[in-house]
XYZ file of C-alpha atoms in Angstrom:
79
model
C 107.571 107.752 60.691
C 105.558 105.862 58.376
C 101.451 107.448 58.596
C 100.177 104.118 57.991
C 102.290 101.321 59.264
C 102.932 103.330 62.727
C 100.875 106.769 63.705
C 97.543 105.485 62.683
C 98.217 102.051 64.502
C 99.257 103.251 67.613
C 96.742 106.079 67.754
C 93.698 103.879 67.060
C 95.137 101.817 70.559
C 95.865 104.806 71.992
C 92.009 106.378 71.649
C 90.620 102.734 72.280
C 92.311 102.524 76.004
C 91.444 106.436 76.940
C 87.156 105.372 75.653
C 87.575 102.794 78.007
C 89.764 104.068 80.883
C 92.214 101.612 81.080
C 94.805 104.791 80.478
C 94.730 108.518 81.291
C 96.627 111.191 79.578
C 100.346 110.138 77.466
C 103.021 111.911 75.702
C 101.658 110.611 72.353
C 105.369 112.144 71.207
C 106.548 109.044 73.303
C 104.071 106.694 72.381
C 105.063 106.710 68.451
C 108.519 107.113 68.883
C 108.599 103.945 71.344
C 110.020 101.413 69.443
C 107.320 98.532 68.129
C 108.371 95.466 71.266
C 107.742 98.053 74.158
C 104.466 100.169 72.633
C 102.714 96.470 72.260
C 103.968 95.652 75.374
C 103.162 98.319 77.268
C 99.931 99.451 75.606
C 98.756 96.458 74.134
C 99.482 92.604 76.159
C 99.467 94.006 79.833
C 96.167 94.405 79.559
C 93.232 91.349 80.037
C 93.646 88.025 77.901
C 90.201 90.141 76.101
C 91.195 92.859 76.226
C 94.341 92.401 75.076
C 93.247 90.304 71.677
C 90.846 92.902 70.724
C 93.945 95.548 71.421
C 96.573 93.033 68.920
C 93.629 92.472 66.747
C 93.389 95.911 65.728
C 97.036 97.194 65.835
C 97.868 94.659 62.897
C 94.501 95.382 61.456
C 95.102 98.974 61.240
C 98.590 98.218 59.990
C 97.193 95.428 56.997
C 95.515 97.349 54.368
C 94.889 100.722 52.941
C 91.004 99.992 53.036
C 91.198 100.979 56.335
C 91.760 104.583 55.578
C 88.449 103.994 53.670
C 86.068 102.914 56.314
C 86.125 102.430 60.172
C 86.962 98.974 61.619
C 84.046 97.526 63.120
C 87.034 96.534 65.691
C 87.551 99.611 66.772
C 84.050 99.314 68.455
C 84.259 96.242 70.281
C 86.675 97.350 73.071
């Protein structure tokens, strides 16, 4: 598993969902090991349209560039 391409984006989604009370405690190891399509379905696309777009944007943004390691994402505050 790639830290930049898998772990960090997924942890960002889980953190955002928890902060909004949209999910409770989950098994992080299960979330990290499931296939991408299933993860996105379970933790990003099943929420209302506004949240879904923000979550998907955050996920793809975190997967995209190394610059995200150096500074926090502004979209993570939008959730």
